[in-house]
Amino acid sequence: MTAAIYLRKSRAEEEIEDALQRHRETLLDFAKKNDISITRIYEEVVSGENLYMRPQMLQLLEDVERGTYDSILCMDIDRLGRGNMASQGVILDTFKTAACKIITPRRIYDLNNELDEEYTEFESFMARREYKIITRRMRRGIVKSVESGGHIGEVPFGYKRAFNGKLPTLEIDEEKAPYVRMAFDMYVNRGVGCQIIANAFTSAGLKPKKTDSIWGRTTIRRILRNPVYTGVIAWNRYRNVRKRNPSDTNKQVLNEKSEWIVIKDAHPAIIDKKLFEGAQEIMRSHSHSSYFTGEFVNPLAGLIYCSECGKLLQRQHQISKEKYPRLFCRTKGCSSGIRLEFVETAIIDALKGSLTELEPKINNQAAKDNSAVIQTYQSELSKIKTQRNNLYDLLEQGVYTIDIFTERSNALAIREKNIGETIATLQSDPVPVDLKELSEKIKYTIDHYFLTDDPNLRNMLLKSVIEKVIYTRKKDYPYRTFDISLEIKGI
Ligand SMILES: [Zn+2]
């Protein structure tokens, strides 16, 4: 990562003489700890309110625009800005267009990330005072959460408890998170209601709580409403009402939404914001029941196509109890239909076949990778890191001047970049899918498919490994005869 440092006194520091030097030390120290290679230091000596009174900033903007840096280090985001709105706009725009990140000892800002942009604008435009009050409250909130044993209350389904230093946070529970994604996907993209998702969860053997094994629609709805799955934590949602008598129990009251402090990117997200908003939208539009009743479901929905006309096959509704559900092509005179369950059995058999074919390829994949070569280059990279650390030491000891330091650091950065590019090329060579993982998923599908009657769950199992199925049944095919071919995901 190639970076530069931008130094500038804040309004409050105008009288302090060695302020810039102290900032420089802090930022260099930060760069050293985070293995950031600093190739230039911009030091604003005159400091005008107007952008055009700040020669170093103008120089910096020009260099950023040219794509010289991946990131710029500064003490606070408002060191860059401070001044009128127009100047702020020019600066933020330049960083955004050049995809140059802003790094402060507190946080990394990536303006190409929408959330970050919001945050940056928020932070640098807001009145200083107001900002102070909010950070103080934010800190208090975090302290409170630590005291009360962590991230407010129970760990949500799909996550595990993790710690960030002393601060309790969440990490993704890889076993359960796929079901959270499925629940959102079913609800938003497939029009499936909460009760059916709940049934699917129950029949998959998941447990909502340790003591409970049956899922209800309310529990699913609570999942679909919880912004925690987008990586967000909302602080200050509740306030404690103080006890009047010693015998009173503590009471928590929900605060106004405007009083919440929402912290984004607090932990890894399981689903993206768009999918989450999609679910909220559906809930708003039909507050209770889903339009999908769950009466009819095709376990092969969205999966099986006619080889003749290319259309998705349909499931024929049962007309009487004697009749088995059938698959058919809606194009007149096209492929003949067949009993649904025959196709299901054939698909599972075909999956077993593909598993046998995968077996030798898995071993092959393990042997073929070029990790040894990559490793050599990586050790080269870590040598550069050591050399850079030495540079910092020499600078600290006063052996190197800032000029010599930046020159040497620059040379290292160029070498580092070249090696990095070589590694990237090597890594982009084949090995796109992890065949071992794929074969495990296929095994899972084969083992579980007929254990459940739930067509939704069956559909989920198939879709976890199959891209699509092509179905052929010409008019002259004998009784119960048909062909299918599978397209496995990622192969
Ligand atoms: Zn057809």
Short mmCIF file of N, CA and C in Angstrom, two decimals, residues 376-473:
data_model
loop_
_atom_site.label_atom_id
_atom_site.label_comp_id
_atom_site.label_asym_id
_atom_site.label_seq_id
_atom_site.Cartn_x
_atom_site.Cartn_y
_atom_site.Cartn_z
N THR A 376 7.47 -18.07 -2.13
CA THR A 376 8.78 -17.43 -2.28
C THR A 376 8.63 -15.93 -2.40
N TYR A 377 7.69 -15.51 -3.26
CA TYR A 377 7.46 -14.09 -3.44
C TYR A 377 6.96 -13.44 -2.15
N GLN A 378 6.15 -14.21 -1.42
CA GLN A 378 5.62 -13.63 -0.20
C GLN A 378 6.71 -13.42 0.86
N SER A 379 7.68 -14.34 0.88
CA SER A 379 8.76 -14.14 1.84
C SER A 379 9.60 -12.93 1.43
N GLU A 380 9.67 -12.71 0.11
CA GLU A 380 10.33 -11.51 -0.40
C GLU A 380 9.62 -10.27 0.14
N LEU A 381 8.31 -10.34 0.12
CA LEU A 381 7.51 -9.22 0.62
C LEU A 381 7.76 -8.96 2.10
N SER A 382 7.87 -10.04 2.87
CA SER A 382 8.06 -9.81 4.30
C SER A 382 9.46 -9.26 4.57
N LYS A 383 10.42 -9.58 3.66
CA LYS A 383 11.74 -8.97 3.80
C LYS A 383 11.65 -7.46 3.63
N ILE A 384 10.86 -7.07 2.63
CA ILE A 384 10.68 -5.64 2.39
C ILE A 384 10.08 -4.97 3.62
N LYS A 385 9.17 -5.70 4.25
CA LYS A 385 8.54 -5.16 5.44
C LYS A 385 9.58 -4.90 6.53
N THR A 386 10.48 -5.84 6.69
CA THR A 386 11.55 -5.67 7.68
C THR A 386 12.41 -4.46 7.32
N GLN A 387 12.72 -4.36 6.03
CA GLN A 387 13.54 -3.23 5.59
C GLN A 387 12.84 -1.92 5.88
N ARG A 388 11.53 -1.93 5.68
CA ARG A 388 10.80 -0.69 5.94
C ARG A 388 10.83 -0.34 7.43
N ASN A 389 10.70 -1.39 8.25
CA ASN A 389 10.79 -1.16 9.69
C ASN A 389 12.13 -0.54 10.06
N ASN A 390 13.19 -1.03 9.41
CA ASN A 390 14.51 -0.46 9.65
C ASN A 390 14.55 1.01 9.29
N LEU A 391 13.90 1.33 8.16
CA LEU A 391 13.85 2.73 7.74
C LEU A 391 13.25 3.60 8.84
N TYR A 392 12.14 3.10 9.38
CA TYR A 392 11.49 3.86 10.44
C TYR A 392 12.41 4.04 11.64
N ASP A 393 13.13 2.97 11.96
CA ASP A 393 14.05 3.05 13.09
C ASP A 393 15.14 4.08 12.84
N LEU A 394 15.70 4.04 11.62
CA LEU A 394 16.77 4.98 11.28
C LEU A 394 16.27 6.42 11.33
N LEU A 395 15.00 6.57 10.92
CA LEU A 395 14.41 7.91 10.98
C LEU A 395 14.26 8.36 12.43
N GLU A 396 13.78 7.44 13.26
CA GLU A 396 13.59 7.76 14.66
C GLU A 396 14.92 8.11 15.35
N GLN A 397 15.96 7.36 14.98
CA GLN A 397 17.26 7.61 15.59
C GLN A 397 17.96 8.85 15.03
N GLY A 398 17.36 9.43 14.02
CA GLY A 398 17.94 10.64 13.45
C GLY A 398 19.05 10.37 12.45
N VAL A 399 19.26 9.09 12.11
CA VAL A 399 20.28 8.76 11.13
C VAL A 399 19.84 9.24 9.75
N TYR A 400 18.55 9.04 9.48
CA TYR A 400 17.99 9.47 8.20
C TYR A 400 17.24 10.78 8.37
N THR A 401 17.34 11.63 7.37
CA THR A 401 16.46 12.80 7.35
C THR A 401 15.14 12.38 6.71
N ILE A 402 14.14 13.21 6.87
CA ILE A 402 12.84 12.91 6.25
C ILE A 402 13.02 12.68 4.76
N ASP A 403 13.87 13.47 4.13
CA ASP A 403 14.07 13.33 2.68
C ASP A 403 14.65 11.98 2.30
N ILE A 404 15.71 11.59 3.01
CA ILE A 404 16.30 10.28 2.69
C ILE A 404 15.29 9.18 2.98
N PHE A 405 14.58 9.33 4.09
CA PHE A 405 13.59 8.34 4.46
C PHE A 405 12.56 8.14 3.35
N THR A 406 11.99 9.27 2.87
CA THR A 406 10.94 9.12 1.86
C THR A 406 11.50 8.56 0.55
N GLU A 407 12.75 8.92 0.25
CA GLU A 407 13.36 8.41 -0.98
C GLU A 407 13.53 6.89 -0.92
N ARG A 408 14.09 6.42 0.20
CA ARG A 408 14.29 4.97 0.36
C ARG A 408 12.96 4.24 0.39
N SER A 409 12.03 4.87 1.12
CA SER A 409 10.72 4.26 1.27
C SER A 409 10.04 4.13 -0.09
N ASN A 410 10.26 5.13 -0.91
CA ASN A 410 9.72 5.12 -2.26
C ASN A 410 10.25 3.94 -3.07
N ALA A 411 11.57 3.74 -3.00
CA ALA A 411 12.20 2.64 -3.74
C ALA A 411 11.62 1.30 -3.30
N LEU A 412 11.45 1.16 -1.99
CA LEU A 412 10.87 -0.09 -1.48
C LEU A 412 9.46 -0.29 -1.99
N ALA A 413 8.71 0.82 -2.00
CA ALA A 413 7.31 0.74 -2.44
C ALA A 413 7.21 0.24 -3.87
N ILE A 414 8.13 0.70 -4.71
CA ILE A 414 8.10 0.27 -6.11
C ILE A 414 8.37 -1.23 -6.23
N ARG A 415 9.37 -1.70 -5.48
CA ARG A 415 9.66 -3.13 -5.51
C ARG A 415 8.47 -3.94 -4.99
N GLU A 416 7.90 -3.43 -3.93
CA GLU A 416 6.78 -4.11 -3.30
C GLU A 416 5.61 -4.23 -4.28
N LYS A 417 5.39 -3.15 -5.01
CA LYS A 417 4.29 -3.12 -5.96
C LYS A 417 4.51 -4.17 -7.05
N ASN A 418 5.75 -4.23 -7.58
CA ASN A 418 6.04 -5.20 -8.64
C ASN A 418 5.82 -6.63 -8.17
N ILE A 419 6.33 -6.92 -6.97
CA ILE A 419 6.17 -8.27 -6.44
C ILE A 419 4.69 -8.58 -6.21
N GLY A 420 3.99 -7.59 -5.68
CA GLY A 420 2.55 -7.76 -5.43
C GLY A 420 1.82 -8.10 -6.71
N GLU A 421 2.20 -7.45 -7.79
CA GLU A 421 1.54 -7.71 -9.07
C GLU A 421 1.84 -9.12 -9.57
N THR A 422 3.08 -9.53 -9.39
CA THR A 422 3.44 -10.89 -9.79
C THR A 422 2.61 -11.91 -9.02
N ILE A 423 2.49 -11.69 -7.72
CA ILE A 423 1.71 -12.62 -6.90
C ILE A 423 0.27 -12.67 -7.37
N ALA A 424 -0.28 -11.49 -7.65
CA ALA A 424 -1.67 -11.42 -8.09
C ALA A 424 -1.87 -12.22 -9.39
N THR A 425 -0.89 -12.11 -10.31
CA THR A 425 -1.01 -12.86 -11.57
C THR A 425 -0.98 -14.35 -11.29
N LEU A 426 -0.06 -14.76 -10.42
CA LEU A 426 0.03 -16.18 -10.09
C LEU A 426 -1.25 -16.68 -9.46
N GLN A 427 -1.79 -15.83 -8.59
CA GLN A 427 -2.99 -16.26 -7.86
C GLN A 427 -4.21 -16.33 -8.76
N SER A 428 -4.20 -15.52 -9.83
CA SER A 428 -5.37 -15.52 -10.69
C SER A 428 -5.38 -16.73 -11.63
N ASP A 429 -4.30 -17.52 -11.61
CA ASP A 429 -4.29 -18.75 -12.38
C ASP A 429 -5.35 -19.70 -11.85
N PRO A 430 -5.87 -20.59 -12.72
CA PRO A 430 -6.96 -21.52 -12.43
C PRO A 430 -7.51 -21.59 -11.00
N VAL A 431 -7.73 -22.77 -10.55
CA VAL A 431 -8.32 -23.08 -9.25
C VAL A 431 -9.47 -22.15 -8.88
N PRO A 432 -10.51 -22.10 -9.72
CA PRO A 432 -11.62 -21.22 -9.40
C PRO A 432 -12.54 -21.75 -8.29
N VAL A 433 -12.92 -23.03 -8.39
CA VAL A 433 -13.78 -23.56 -7.34
C VAL A 433 -13.02 -24.51 -6.45
N ASP A 434 -13.38 -24.50 -5.20
CA ASP A 434 -12.81 -25.47 -4.29
C ASP A 434 -13.60 -26.77 -4.48
N LEU A 435 -13.01 -27.70 -5.21
CA LEU A 435 -13.74 -28.92 -5.55
C LEU A 435 -14.08 -29.76 -4.31
N LYS A 436 -13.20 -29.69 -3.33
CA LYS A 436 -13.45 -30.48 -2.13
C LYS A 436 -14.71 -29.97 -1.44
N GLU A 437 -14.79 -28.66 -1.33
CA GLU A 437 -15.95 -28.06 -0.69
C GLU A 437 -17.20 -28.39 -1.49
N LEU A 438 -17.09 -28.30 -2.81
CA LEU A 438 -18.23 -28.59 -3.66
C LEU A 438 -18.70 -30.03 -3.47
N SER A 439 -17.75 -30.95 -3.41
CA SER A 439 -18.16 -32.34 -3.29
C SER A 439 -18.82 -32.59 -1.93
N GLU A 440 -18.37 -31.84 -0.92
CA GLU A 440 -19.03 -31.98 0.38
C GLU A 440 -20.46 -31.48 0.35
N LYS A 441 -20.66 -30.40 -0.37
CA LYS A 441 -22.02 -29.87 -0.51
C LYS A 441 -22.92 -30.85 -1.25
N ILE A 442 -22.35 -31.45 -2.31
CA ILE A 442 -23.14 -32.42 -3.08
C ILE A 442 -23.52 -33.60 -2.20
N LYS A 443 -22.54 -34.09 -1.42
CA LYS A 443 -22.83 -35.19 -0.50
C LYS A 443 -23.96 -34.82 0.44
N TYR A 444 -23.90 -33.61 0.95
CA TYR A 444 -24.92 -33.15 1.89
C TYR A 444 -26.30 -33.20 1.24
N THR A 445 -26.35 -32.69 -0.01
CA THR A 445 -27.63 -32.68 -0.71
C THR A 445 -28.16 -34.09 -0.92
N ILE A 446 -27.28 -35.00 -1.36
CA ILE A 446 -27.69 -36.39 -1.60
C ILE A 446 -28.23 -37.03 -0.31
N ASP A 447 -27.50 -36.79 0.78
CA ASP A 447 -27.88 -37.43 2.04
C ASP A 447 -29.17 -36.88 2.64
N HIS A 448 -29.48 -35.63 2.34
CA HIS A 448 -30.62 -35.02 3.03
C HIS A 448 -31.88 -34.89 2.19
N TYR A 449 -31.72 -35.04 0.88
CA TYR A 449 -32.85 -34.72 0.00
C TYR A 449 -34.13 -35.46 0.36
N PHE A 450 -34.05 -36.76 0.48
CA PHE A 450 -35.28 -37.52 0.72
C PHE A 450 -35.63 -37.62 2.21
N LEU A 451 -34.85 -36.96 3.03
CA LEU A 451 -35.18 -36.96 4.46
C LEU A 451 -36.25 -35.93 4.77
N THR A 452 -36.45 -35.01 3.87
CA THR A 452 -37.47 -34.01 4.12
C THR A 452 -38.54 -34.05 3.04
N ASP A 453 -39.78 -33.72 3.45
CA ASP A 453 -40.86 -33.65 2.48
C ASP A 453 -41.06 -32.21 2.03
N ASP A 454 -40.36 -31.32 2.69
CA ASP A 454 -40.60 -29.91 2.42
C ASP A 454 -40.00 -29.52 1.07
N PRO A 455 -40.87 -29.17 0.12
CA PRO A 455 -40.37 -28.84 -1.22
C PRO A 455 -39.42 -27.65 -1.23
N ASN A 456 -39.66 -26.69 -0.31
CA ASN A 456 -38.76 -25.53 -0.25
C ASN A 456 -37.36 -25.93 0.14
N LEU A 457 -37.30 -26.79 1.13
CA LEU A 457 -36.00 -27.24 1.59
C LEU A 457 -35.30 -28.06 0.51
N ARG A 458 -36.09 -28.91 -0.17
CA ARG A 458 -35.52 -29.70 -1.27
C ARG A 458 -34.95 -28.76 -2.34
N ASN A 459 -35.72 -27.72 -2.63
CA ASN A 459 -35.29 -26.75 -3.63
C ASN A 459 -33.99 -26.07 -3.21
N MET A 460 -33.91 -25.72 -1.93
CA MET A 460 -32.69 -25.07 -1.42
C MET A 460 -31.50 -26.01 -1.56
N LEU A 461 -31.72 -27.28 -1.21
CA LEU A 461 -30.63 -28.25 -1.28
C LEU A 461 -30.10 -28.37 -2.70
N LEU A 462 -31.02 -28.50 -3.66
CA LEU A 462 -30.59 -28.64 -5.05
C LEU A 462 -29.86 -27.39 -5.52
N LYS A 463 -30.44 -26.24 -5.19
CA LYS A 463 -29.85 -25.01 -5.68
C LYS A 463 -28.48 -24.71 -5.05
N SER A 464 -28.19 -25.36 -3.95
CA SER A 464 -26.88 -25.12 -3.35
C SER A 464 -25.77 -25.70 -4.21
N VAL A 465 -26.11 -26.67 -5.09
CA VAL A 465 -25.06 -27.29 -5.91
C VAL A 465 -25.34 -27.28 -7.42
N ILE A 466 -26.61 -27.14 -7.79
CA ILE A 466 -26.94 -27.24 -9.22
C ILE A 466 -27.27 -25.87 -9.80
N GLU A 467 -26.66 -25.56 -10.92
CA GLU A 467 -26.98 -24.33 -11.65
C GLU A 467 -28.28 -24.54 -12.42
N LYS A 468 -28.30 -25.55 -13.27
CA LYS A 468 -29.55 -25.92 -13.91
C LYS A 468 -29.55 -27.35 -14.41
N VAL A 469 -30.77 -27.82 -14.71
CA VAL A 469 -30.96 -29.17 -15.21
C VAL A 469 -31.63 -29.06 -16.58
N ILE A 470 -31.10 -29.78 -17.55
CA ILE A 470 -31.73 -29.78 -18.88
C ILE A 470 -32.48 -31.10 -19.04
N TYR A 471 -33.73 -30.99 -19.45
CA TYR A 471 -34.61 -32.15 -19.53
C TYR A 471 -34.99 -32.42 -20.98
N THR A 472 -34.92 -33.70 -21.38
CA THR A 472 -35.34 -34.08 -22.73
C THR A 472 -36.29 -35.26 -22.66
N ARG A 473 -37.41 -35.14 -23.34
CA ARG A 473 -38.25 -36.33 -23.52
C ARG A 473 -38.97 -36.18 -24.85
#
